[in-house]
CSV table of C-alpha atoms and ligand atoms in Angstrom, one decimal:
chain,number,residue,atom,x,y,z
X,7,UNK,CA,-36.3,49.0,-0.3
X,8,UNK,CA,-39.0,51.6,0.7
X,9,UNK,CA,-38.4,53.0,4.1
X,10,UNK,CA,-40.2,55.7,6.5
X,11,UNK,CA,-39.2,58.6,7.5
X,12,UNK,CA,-37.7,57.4,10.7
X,13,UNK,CA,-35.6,54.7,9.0
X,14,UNK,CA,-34.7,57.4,6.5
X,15,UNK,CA,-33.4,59.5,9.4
X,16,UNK,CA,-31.6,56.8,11.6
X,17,UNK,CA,-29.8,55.8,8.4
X,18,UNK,CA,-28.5,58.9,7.6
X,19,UNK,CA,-27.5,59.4,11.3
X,20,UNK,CA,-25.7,56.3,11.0
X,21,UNK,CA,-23.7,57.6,7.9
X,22,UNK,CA,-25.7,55.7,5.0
X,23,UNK,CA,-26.9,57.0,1.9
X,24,UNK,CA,-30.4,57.1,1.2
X,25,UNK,CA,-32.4,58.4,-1.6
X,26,UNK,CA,-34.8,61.2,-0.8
X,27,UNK,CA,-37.6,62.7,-2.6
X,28,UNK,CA,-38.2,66.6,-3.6
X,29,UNK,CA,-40.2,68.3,-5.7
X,30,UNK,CA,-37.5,68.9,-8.3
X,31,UNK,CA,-36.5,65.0,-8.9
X,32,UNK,CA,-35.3,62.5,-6.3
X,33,UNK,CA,-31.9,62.9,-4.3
X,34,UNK,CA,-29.5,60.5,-2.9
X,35,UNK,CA,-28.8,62.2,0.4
X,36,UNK,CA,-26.1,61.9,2.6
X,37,UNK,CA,-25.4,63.9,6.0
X,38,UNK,CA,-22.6,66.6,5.6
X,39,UNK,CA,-21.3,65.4,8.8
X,40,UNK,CA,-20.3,62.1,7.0
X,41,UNK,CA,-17.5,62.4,4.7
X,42,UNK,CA,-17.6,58.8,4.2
X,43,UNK,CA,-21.5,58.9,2.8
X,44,UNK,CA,-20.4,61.9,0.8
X,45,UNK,CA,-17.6,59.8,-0.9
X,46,UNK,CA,-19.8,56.9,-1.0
X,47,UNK,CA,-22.3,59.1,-3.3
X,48,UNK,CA,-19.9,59.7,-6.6
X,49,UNK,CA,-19.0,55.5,-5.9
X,50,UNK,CA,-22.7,54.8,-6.0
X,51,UNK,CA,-23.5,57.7,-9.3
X,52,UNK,CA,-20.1,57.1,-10.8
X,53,UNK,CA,-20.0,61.0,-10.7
X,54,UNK,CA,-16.6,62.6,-11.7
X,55,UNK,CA,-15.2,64.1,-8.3
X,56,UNK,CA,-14.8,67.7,-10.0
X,57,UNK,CA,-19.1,67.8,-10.0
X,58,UNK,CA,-19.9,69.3,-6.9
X,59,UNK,CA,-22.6,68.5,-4.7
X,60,UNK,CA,-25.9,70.9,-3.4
X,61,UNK,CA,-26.1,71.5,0.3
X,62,UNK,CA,-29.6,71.5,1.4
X,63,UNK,CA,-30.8,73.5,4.7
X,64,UNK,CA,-34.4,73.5,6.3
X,65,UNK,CA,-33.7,77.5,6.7
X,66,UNK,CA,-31.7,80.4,5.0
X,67,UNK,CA,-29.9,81.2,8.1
X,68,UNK,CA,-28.3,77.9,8.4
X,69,UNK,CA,-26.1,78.7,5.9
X,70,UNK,CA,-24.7,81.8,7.2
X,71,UNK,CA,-21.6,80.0,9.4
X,72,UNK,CA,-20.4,78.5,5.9
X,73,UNK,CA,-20.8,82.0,4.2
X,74,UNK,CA,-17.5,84.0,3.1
X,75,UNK,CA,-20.1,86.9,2.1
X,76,UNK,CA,-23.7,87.3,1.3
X,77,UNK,CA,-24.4,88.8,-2.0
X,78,UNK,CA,-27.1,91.5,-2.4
X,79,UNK,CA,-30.4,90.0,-2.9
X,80,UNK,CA,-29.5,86.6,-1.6
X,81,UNK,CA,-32.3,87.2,1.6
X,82,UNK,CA,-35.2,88.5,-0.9
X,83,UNK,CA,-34.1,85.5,-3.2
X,84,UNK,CA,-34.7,83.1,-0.4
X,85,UNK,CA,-37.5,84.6,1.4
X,86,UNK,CA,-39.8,84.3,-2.4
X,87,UNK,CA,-38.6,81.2,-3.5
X,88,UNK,CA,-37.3,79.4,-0.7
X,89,UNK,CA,-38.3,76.9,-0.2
X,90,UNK,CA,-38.6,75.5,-3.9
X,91,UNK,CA,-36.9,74.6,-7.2
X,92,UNK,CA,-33.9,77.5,-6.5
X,93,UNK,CA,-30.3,76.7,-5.9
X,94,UNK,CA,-27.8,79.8,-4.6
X,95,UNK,CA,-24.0,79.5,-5.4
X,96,UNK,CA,-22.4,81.8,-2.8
X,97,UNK,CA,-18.5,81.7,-1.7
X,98,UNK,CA,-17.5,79.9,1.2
X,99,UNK,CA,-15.1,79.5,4.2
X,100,UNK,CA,-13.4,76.6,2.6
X,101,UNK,CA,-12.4,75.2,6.3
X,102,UNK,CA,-16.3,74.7,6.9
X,103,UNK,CA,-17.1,72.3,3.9
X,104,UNK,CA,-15.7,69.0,3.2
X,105,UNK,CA,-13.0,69.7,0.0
X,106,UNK,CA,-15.1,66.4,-1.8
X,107,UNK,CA,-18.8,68.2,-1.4
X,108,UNK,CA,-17.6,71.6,-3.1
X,109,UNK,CA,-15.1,69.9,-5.7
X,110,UNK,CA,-12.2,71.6,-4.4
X,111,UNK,CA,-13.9,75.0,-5.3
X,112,UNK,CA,-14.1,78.1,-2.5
X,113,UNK,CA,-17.9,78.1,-3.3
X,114,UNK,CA,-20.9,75.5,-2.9
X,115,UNK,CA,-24.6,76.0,-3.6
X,116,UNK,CA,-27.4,75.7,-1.0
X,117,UNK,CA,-31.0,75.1,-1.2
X,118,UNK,CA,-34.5,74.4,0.7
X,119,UNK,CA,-36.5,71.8,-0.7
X,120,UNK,CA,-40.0,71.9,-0.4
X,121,UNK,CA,-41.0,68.4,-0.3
X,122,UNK,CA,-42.6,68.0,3.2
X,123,UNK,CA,-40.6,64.5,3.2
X,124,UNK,CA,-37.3,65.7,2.8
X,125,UNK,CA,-38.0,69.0,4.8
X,126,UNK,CA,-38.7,66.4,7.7
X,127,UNK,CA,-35.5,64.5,7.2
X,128,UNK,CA,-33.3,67.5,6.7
X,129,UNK,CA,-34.9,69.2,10.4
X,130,UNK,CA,-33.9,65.9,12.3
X,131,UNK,CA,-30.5,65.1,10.8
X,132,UNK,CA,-28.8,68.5,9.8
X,133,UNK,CA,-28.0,69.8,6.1
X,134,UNK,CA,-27.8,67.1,3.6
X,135,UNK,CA,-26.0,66.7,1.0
X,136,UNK,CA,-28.1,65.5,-2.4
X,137,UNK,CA,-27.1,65.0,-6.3
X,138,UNK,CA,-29.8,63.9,-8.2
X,139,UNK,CA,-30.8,60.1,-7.8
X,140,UNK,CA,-29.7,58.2,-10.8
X,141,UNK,CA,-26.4,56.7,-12.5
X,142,UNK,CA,-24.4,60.3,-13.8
X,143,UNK,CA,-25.7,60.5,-17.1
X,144,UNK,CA,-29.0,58.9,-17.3
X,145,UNK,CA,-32.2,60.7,-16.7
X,146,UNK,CA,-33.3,61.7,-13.4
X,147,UNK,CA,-35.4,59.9,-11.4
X,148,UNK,CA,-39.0,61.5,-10.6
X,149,UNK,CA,-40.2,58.4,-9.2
X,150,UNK,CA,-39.1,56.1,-6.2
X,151,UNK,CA,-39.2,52.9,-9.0
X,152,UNK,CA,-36.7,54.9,-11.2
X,153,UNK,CA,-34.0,55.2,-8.3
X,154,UNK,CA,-34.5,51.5,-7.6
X,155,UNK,CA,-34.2,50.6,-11.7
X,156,UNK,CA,-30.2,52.8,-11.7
X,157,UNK,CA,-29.6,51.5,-7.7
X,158,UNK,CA,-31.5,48.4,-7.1
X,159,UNK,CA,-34.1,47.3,-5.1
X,160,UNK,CA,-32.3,46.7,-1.8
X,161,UNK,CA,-31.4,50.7,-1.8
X,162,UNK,CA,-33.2,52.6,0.5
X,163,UNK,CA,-35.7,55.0,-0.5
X,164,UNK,CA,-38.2,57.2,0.8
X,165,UNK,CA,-41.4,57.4,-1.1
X,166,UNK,CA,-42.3,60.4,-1.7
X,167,UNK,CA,-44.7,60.0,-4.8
X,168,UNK,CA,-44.5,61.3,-8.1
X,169,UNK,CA,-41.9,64.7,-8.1
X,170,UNK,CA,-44.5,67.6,-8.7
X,171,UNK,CA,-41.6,70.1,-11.0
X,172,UNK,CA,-40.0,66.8,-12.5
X,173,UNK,CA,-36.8,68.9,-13.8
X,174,UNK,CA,-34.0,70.2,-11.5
X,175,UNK,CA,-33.5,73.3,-9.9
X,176,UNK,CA,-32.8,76.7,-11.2
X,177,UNK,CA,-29.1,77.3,-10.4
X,178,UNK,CA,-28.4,81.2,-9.8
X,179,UNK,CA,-24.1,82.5,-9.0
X,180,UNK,CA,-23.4,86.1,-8.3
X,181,UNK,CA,-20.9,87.2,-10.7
X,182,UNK,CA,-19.6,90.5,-12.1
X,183,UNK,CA,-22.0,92.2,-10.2
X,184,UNK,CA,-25.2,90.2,-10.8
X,185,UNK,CA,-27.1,87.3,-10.4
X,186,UNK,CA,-26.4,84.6,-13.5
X,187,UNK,CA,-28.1,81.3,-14.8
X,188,UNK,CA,-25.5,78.8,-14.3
X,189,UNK,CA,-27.7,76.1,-15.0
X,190,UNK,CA,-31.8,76.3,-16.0
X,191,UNK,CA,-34.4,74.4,-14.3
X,192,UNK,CA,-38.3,73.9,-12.8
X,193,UNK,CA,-38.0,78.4,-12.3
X,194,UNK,CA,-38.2,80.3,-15.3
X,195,UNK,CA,-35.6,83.3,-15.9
X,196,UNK,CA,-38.8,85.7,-16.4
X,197,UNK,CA,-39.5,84.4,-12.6
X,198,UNK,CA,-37.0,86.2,-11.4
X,199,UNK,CA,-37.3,89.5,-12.7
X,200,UNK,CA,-39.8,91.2,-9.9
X,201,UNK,CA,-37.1,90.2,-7.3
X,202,UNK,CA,-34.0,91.0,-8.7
X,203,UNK,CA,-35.2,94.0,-11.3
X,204,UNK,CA,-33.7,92.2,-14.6
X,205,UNK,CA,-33.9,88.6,-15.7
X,206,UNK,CA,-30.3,87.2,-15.1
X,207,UNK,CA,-28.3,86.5,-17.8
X,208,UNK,CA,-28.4,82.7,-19.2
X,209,UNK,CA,-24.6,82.0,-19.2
X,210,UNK,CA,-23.0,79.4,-21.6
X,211,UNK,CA,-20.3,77.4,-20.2
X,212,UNK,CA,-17.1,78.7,-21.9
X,213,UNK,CA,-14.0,77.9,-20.0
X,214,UNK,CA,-14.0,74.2,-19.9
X,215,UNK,CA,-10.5,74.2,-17.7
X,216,UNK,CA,-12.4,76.0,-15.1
X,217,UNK,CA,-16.1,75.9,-15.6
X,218,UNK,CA,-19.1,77.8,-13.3
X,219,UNK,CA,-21.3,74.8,-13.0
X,220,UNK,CA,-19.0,72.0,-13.4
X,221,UNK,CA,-22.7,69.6,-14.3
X,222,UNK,CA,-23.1,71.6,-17.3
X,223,UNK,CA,-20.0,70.2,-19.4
X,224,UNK,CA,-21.2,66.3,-18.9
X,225,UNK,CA,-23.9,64.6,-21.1
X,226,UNK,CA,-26.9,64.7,-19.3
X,227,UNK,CA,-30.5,62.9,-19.0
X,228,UNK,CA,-29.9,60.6,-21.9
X,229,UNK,CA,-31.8,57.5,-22.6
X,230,UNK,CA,-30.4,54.5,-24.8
X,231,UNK,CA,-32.2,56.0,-27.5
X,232,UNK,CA,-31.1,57.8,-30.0
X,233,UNK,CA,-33.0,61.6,-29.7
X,234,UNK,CA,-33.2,63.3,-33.3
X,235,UNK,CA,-34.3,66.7,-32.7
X,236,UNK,CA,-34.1,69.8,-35.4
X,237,UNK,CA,-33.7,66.6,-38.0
X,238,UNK,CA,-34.6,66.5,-42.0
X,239,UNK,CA,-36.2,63.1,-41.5
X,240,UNK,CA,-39.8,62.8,-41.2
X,241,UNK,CA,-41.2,61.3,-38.4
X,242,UNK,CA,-43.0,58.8,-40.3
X,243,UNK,CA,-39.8,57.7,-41.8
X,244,UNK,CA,-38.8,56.9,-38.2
X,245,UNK,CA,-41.8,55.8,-36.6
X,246,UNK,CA,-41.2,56.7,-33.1
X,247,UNK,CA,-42.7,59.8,-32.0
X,248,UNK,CA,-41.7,61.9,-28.9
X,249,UNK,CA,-44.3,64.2,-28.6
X,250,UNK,CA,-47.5,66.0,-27.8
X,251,UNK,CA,-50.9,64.7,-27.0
X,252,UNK,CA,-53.0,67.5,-28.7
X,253,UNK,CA,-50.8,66.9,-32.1
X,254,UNK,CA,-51.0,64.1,-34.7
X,255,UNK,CA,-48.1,62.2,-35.8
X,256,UNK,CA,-49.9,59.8,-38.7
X,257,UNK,CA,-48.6,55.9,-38.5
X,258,UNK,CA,-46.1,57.0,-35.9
X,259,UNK,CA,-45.9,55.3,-32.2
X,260,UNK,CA,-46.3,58.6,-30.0
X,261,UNK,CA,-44.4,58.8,-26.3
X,262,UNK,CA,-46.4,61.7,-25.3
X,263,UNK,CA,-45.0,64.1,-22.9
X,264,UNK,CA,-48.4,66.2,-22.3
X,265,UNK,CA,-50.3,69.0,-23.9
X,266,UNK,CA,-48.1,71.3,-26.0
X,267,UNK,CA,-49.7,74.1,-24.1
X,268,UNK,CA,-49.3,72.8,-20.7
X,269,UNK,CA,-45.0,73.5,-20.3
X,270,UNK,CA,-45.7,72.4,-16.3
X,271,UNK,CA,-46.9,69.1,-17.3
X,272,UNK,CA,-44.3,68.6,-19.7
X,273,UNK,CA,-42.0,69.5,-17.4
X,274,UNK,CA,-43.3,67.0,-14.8
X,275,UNK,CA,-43.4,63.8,-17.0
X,276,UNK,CA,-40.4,64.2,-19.5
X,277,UNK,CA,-37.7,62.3,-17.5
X,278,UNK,CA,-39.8,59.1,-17.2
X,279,UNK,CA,-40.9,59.3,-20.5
X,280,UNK,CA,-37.6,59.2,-21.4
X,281,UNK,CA,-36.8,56.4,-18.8
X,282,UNK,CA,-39.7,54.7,-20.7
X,283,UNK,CA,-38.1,54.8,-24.4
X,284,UNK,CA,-35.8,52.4,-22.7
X,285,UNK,CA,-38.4,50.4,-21.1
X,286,UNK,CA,-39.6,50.1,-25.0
X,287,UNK,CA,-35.9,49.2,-26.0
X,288,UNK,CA,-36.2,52.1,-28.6
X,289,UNK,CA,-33.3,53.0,-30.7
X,290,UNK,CA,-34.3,55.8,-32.0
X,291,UNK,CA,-36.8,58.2,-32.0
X,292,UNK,CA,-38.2,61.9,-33.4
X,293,UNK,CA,-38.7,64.4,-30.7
X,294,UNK,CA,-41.4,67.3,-31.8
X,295,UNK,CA,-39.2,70.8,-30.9
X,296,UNK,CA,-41.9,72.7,-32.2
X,297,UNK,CA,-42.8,74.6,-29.2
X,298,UNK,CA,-41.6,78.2,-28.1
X,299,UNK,CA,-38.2,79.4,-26.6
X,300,UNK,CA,-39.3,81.0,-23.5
X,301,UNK,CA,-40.6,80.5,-20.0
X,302,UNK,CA,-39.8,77.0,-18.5
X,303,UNK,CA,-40.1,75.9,-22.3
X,304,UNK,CA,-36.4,76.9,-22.5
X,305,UNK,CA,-35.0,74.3,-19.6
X,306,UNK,CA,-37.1,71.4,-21.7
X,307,UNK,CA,-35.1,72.1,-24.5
X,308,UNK,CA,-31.7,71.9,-22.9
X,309,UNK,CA,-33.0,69.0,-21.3
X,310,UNK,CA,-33.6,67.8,-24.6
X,311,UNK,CA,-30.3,68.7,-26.5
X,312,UNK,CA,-28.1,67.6,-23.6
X,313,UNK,CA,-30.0,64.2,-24.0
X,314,UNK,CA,-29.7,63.8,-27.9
X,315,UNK,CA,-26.1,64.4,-27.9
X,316,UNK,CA,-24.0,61.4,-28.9
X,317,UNK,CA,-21.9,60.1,-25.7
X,318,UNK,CA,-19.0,60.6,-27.8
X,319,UNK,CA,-19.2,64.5,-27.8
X,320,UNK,CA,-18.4,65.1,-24.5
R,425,TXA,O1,-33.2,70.0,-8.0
R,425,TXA,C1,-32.0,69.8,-7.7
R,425,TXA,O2,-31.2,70.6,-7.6
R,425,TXA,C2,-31.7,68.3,-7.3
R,425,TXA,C3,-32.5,67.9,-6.1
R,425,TXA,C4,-32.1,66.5,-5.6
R,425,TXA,O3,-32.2,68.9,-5.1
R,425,TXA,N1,-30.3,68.1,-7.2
R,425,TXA,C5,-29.5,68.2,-8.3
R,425,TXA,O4,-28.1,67.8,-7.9
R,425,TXA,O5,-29.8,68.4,-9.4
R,425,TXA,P1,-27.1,67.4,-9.1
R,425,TXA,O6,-25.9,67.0,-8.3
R,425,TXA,O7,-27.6,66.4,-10.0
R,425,TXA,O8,-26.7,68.8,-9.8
R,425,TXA,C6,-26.0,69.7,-9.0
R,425,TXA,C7,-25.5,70.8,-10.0
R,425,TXA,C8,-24.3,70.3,-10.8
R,425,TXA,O9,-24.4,70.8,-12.1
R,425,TXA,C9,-23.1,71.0,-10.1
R,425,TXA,O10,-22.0,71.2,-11.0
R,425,TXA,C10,-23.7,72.2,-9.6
R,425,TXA,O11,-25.0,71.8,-9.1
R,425,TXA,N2,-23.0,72.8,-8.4
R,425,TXA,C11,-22.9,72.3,-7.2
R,425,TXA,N3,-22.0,73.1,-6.5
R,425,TXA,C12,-21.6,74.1,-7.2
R,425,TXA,C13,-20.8,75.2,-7.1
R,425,TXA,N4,-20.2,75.4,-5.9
R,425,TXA,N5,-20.6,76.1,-8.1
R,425,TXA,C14,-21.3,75.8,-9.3
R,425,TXA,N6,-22.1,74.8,-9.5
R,425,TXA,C15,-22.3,73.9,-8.5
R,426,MG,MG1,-28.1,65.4,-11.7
C-alpha cells in the first residue's frame, strides 16, 4: 500500500514498520525508540538475529550520545560524503542501543541518507533503523513494486521512485589503526583516497565465529536462477544472456544490465534485472564478467559472485 510522507511518519511514530526509499536501495524502517518494530523487522526479512541493523541520522552530530569514541577522520568522512551511499562502524555505549539493533556487538554503524524522502521522515520521527527491503537473501529492492513482490501489497511503502545508486552502501570500520572496507558498495575505494590519504584496505571476512560485517558471511542478492559466471560453457549453449547492451551475444536472449562503459548505470539497474530473471522463470543463465576489476566495477562483481553461489555453500 503506497503511503505519503505523513502516513509514513505517523506509522513509524506509532511503532509500525514501513518501507522507505534511499538512494542506495529501499529500507524497511523502524524507529529506534520501538524495540518491538525493531524485532518485528528480522520476523518480517527472516534475517538471522546476529545481522545487525544501520542506524540512520539526519545529522553527524546525532550520533555523538551513542559514541564510545570518535575515530580520526570520522568528521571529514561525514562532512564529504554525508549525506550519501557511506555507512560508519564506530564503537558504542552499549546501554544506549537496543542489544537486537547492534546484534549483541559493542559497535553499530550509522548513516545519512540522501533521499529527500527518507531525509524527511528521519527529521520528524528520530533515527531509524533500516535493513535493506527484501526477504534476507533475495535481491534488493530498487523499486517500490519490488518491496511489495517479497512483502505484499498491503505493506506500507513510500514511493520514492526508482533508487538512483541501485547497490548498497559502502561500509567503512576503524581497525588497527585505519579505516577498512568491511563491505563494498555504490562508493568506490579510490573515492576515498583524497579524504583519508590511502584507499582503505578491502578486508575478506576470515573469522566466521566472530565476523566484522556479520552480512558478509550470508548468501546475498540471489535470484532463482542459476548465475554461471567465469564458466567453460558458451553462452550460446545456454541461451540466456546477462549482459551488456553495446555487446553481441548471437541466438542468445540478452537481460541487459546497461552499457559496459557506463559502471553507474549498471550499478543502478542490476538488482531488478535480476528480480526480472525470475519474473522470466529462468533457470539458468550466463553472466558476461568481462569488464574491469576496479572503481565501482568491483562491488558489481561481489554482487555478482554472492548471487551465483549455490544456497548450499553458505
Ligand atoms: O545502503 C544501505 O546501507 C541500505 C539502505 C536501506 O540504507 N541498508 C542496508 O542494510 O544495506 P542491510 O541490513 O541490508 O545491511 C547492513 C549491513 C549488514 O551486512 C550488517 O552486517 C552490517 O551492515 N552492519 C550493521 N551493523 C554493523 C556493525 N556494528 N558492525 C559491522 N557491520 C555491521
Ligand atoms: Mg541487505
Amino acid at each position: 500500500m503506497r503511503v505519503l510522507l505523513e502516513k509514513a511518519c505517523e506509522l513509524l511514530s506509532q511503532g509500525e514498520v514501513v518501507a522507505l526509499p534511499t538512494e542506495t536501495v529501499y529500507g524497511l524502517a523502524a524507529s529506534l525508540r520501538h524495540p518491538n518494530a525493531i524485532e518485528n523487522i528480522f520476523a518480517l526479512k527472516n534475517r538471522p538475529a546476529n545481522n545487525p541493523l544501520i542506524i540512520h541520522v539526519s545529522h553527524y552530530e546525532q550520533i555523538y550520545p551513542y559514541a564510545q569514541s570518535i575515530p580520526p577522520y570520522f568528521v571529514k568522512l561525514a562532512q564529504h560524503f554525508w549525506p550519501g551511499p557511506l555507512t560508519l562502524v564506530l564503537p558504542i555505549q552499549p546501554a544506549t542501543i537496543p542489544n537486537t539493533v547492534r546484534a549483541g556487538l559493542t559497535t553499530a554503524a550509522f548513516r545519512i541518507p540522501q533521499h529527500p524522502l527518507s531525509q524527511a521522515v528521519i527529521k520528524q520521527v528520530g533515527p531509524v533503523v533500516m535493513p535493506s527491503a527484501n526477504l534476507s537473501g533475495r535481491p534488493s529492492a530498487t523499486q517500490a513494486s519490488r518491496v511489495e513482490e517479497d512483502f505484499g501489497t498491503a505493506f506500507p511503502v513510500l514511493d520514492g521512485g526508482g533508487c538512483t545508486c541501485g547497490l548498497e552502501s559502502t561500509i567503512l570500520y576503524f581497525i588497527d589503526n585505519q579505516w577498512e572496507i568491511v563491505r563494498l558498495g555504490s562508493l568506490a575505494p579510490e573515492q576515498f583516497q583524497p579524504i583519508l590519504g590511502y584507499q582503505p584496505v578491502i578486508r575478506q571476512e576470515t573469522n566466521q565465529a566472530k565476523p566484522l560485517c556479520p552480512g558478509q558471511l550470508y548468501r546475498h542478492y540471489a535470484p532463482q536462477a542459476k548465475l554461471l559466471l567465469d564458466n567453460k560453457a558458451s553462452p550460446e549453449s545456454i541461451g540466456y544472456v546477462l549482459g551488456f547492451s553495446d555487446r553481441q551475444y548471437p541466438n542468445c536472449k540478452i537481460f541487459s544490465l546497461g552499457k559496459s562503459d557506463n559502471p553507474e548505470q549498471v550499478a543502478e539497474n542490476l538488482y531488478d534485472t535480476l528480480r526480472s530473471l525470475d519474473d522470466a522463470k529462468i533457470q539458468c543463465i550466463w553472466v558476461d564478467s568481462d569488464f574491469p576489476q576496479k572503481g565501482l566495477w568491483l562491488t558489481i562483481s561481489e554482487r555478482l559472485k554472492r548471487a551465483s553461489y549455490p544456497s548450499s555453500i553458505i
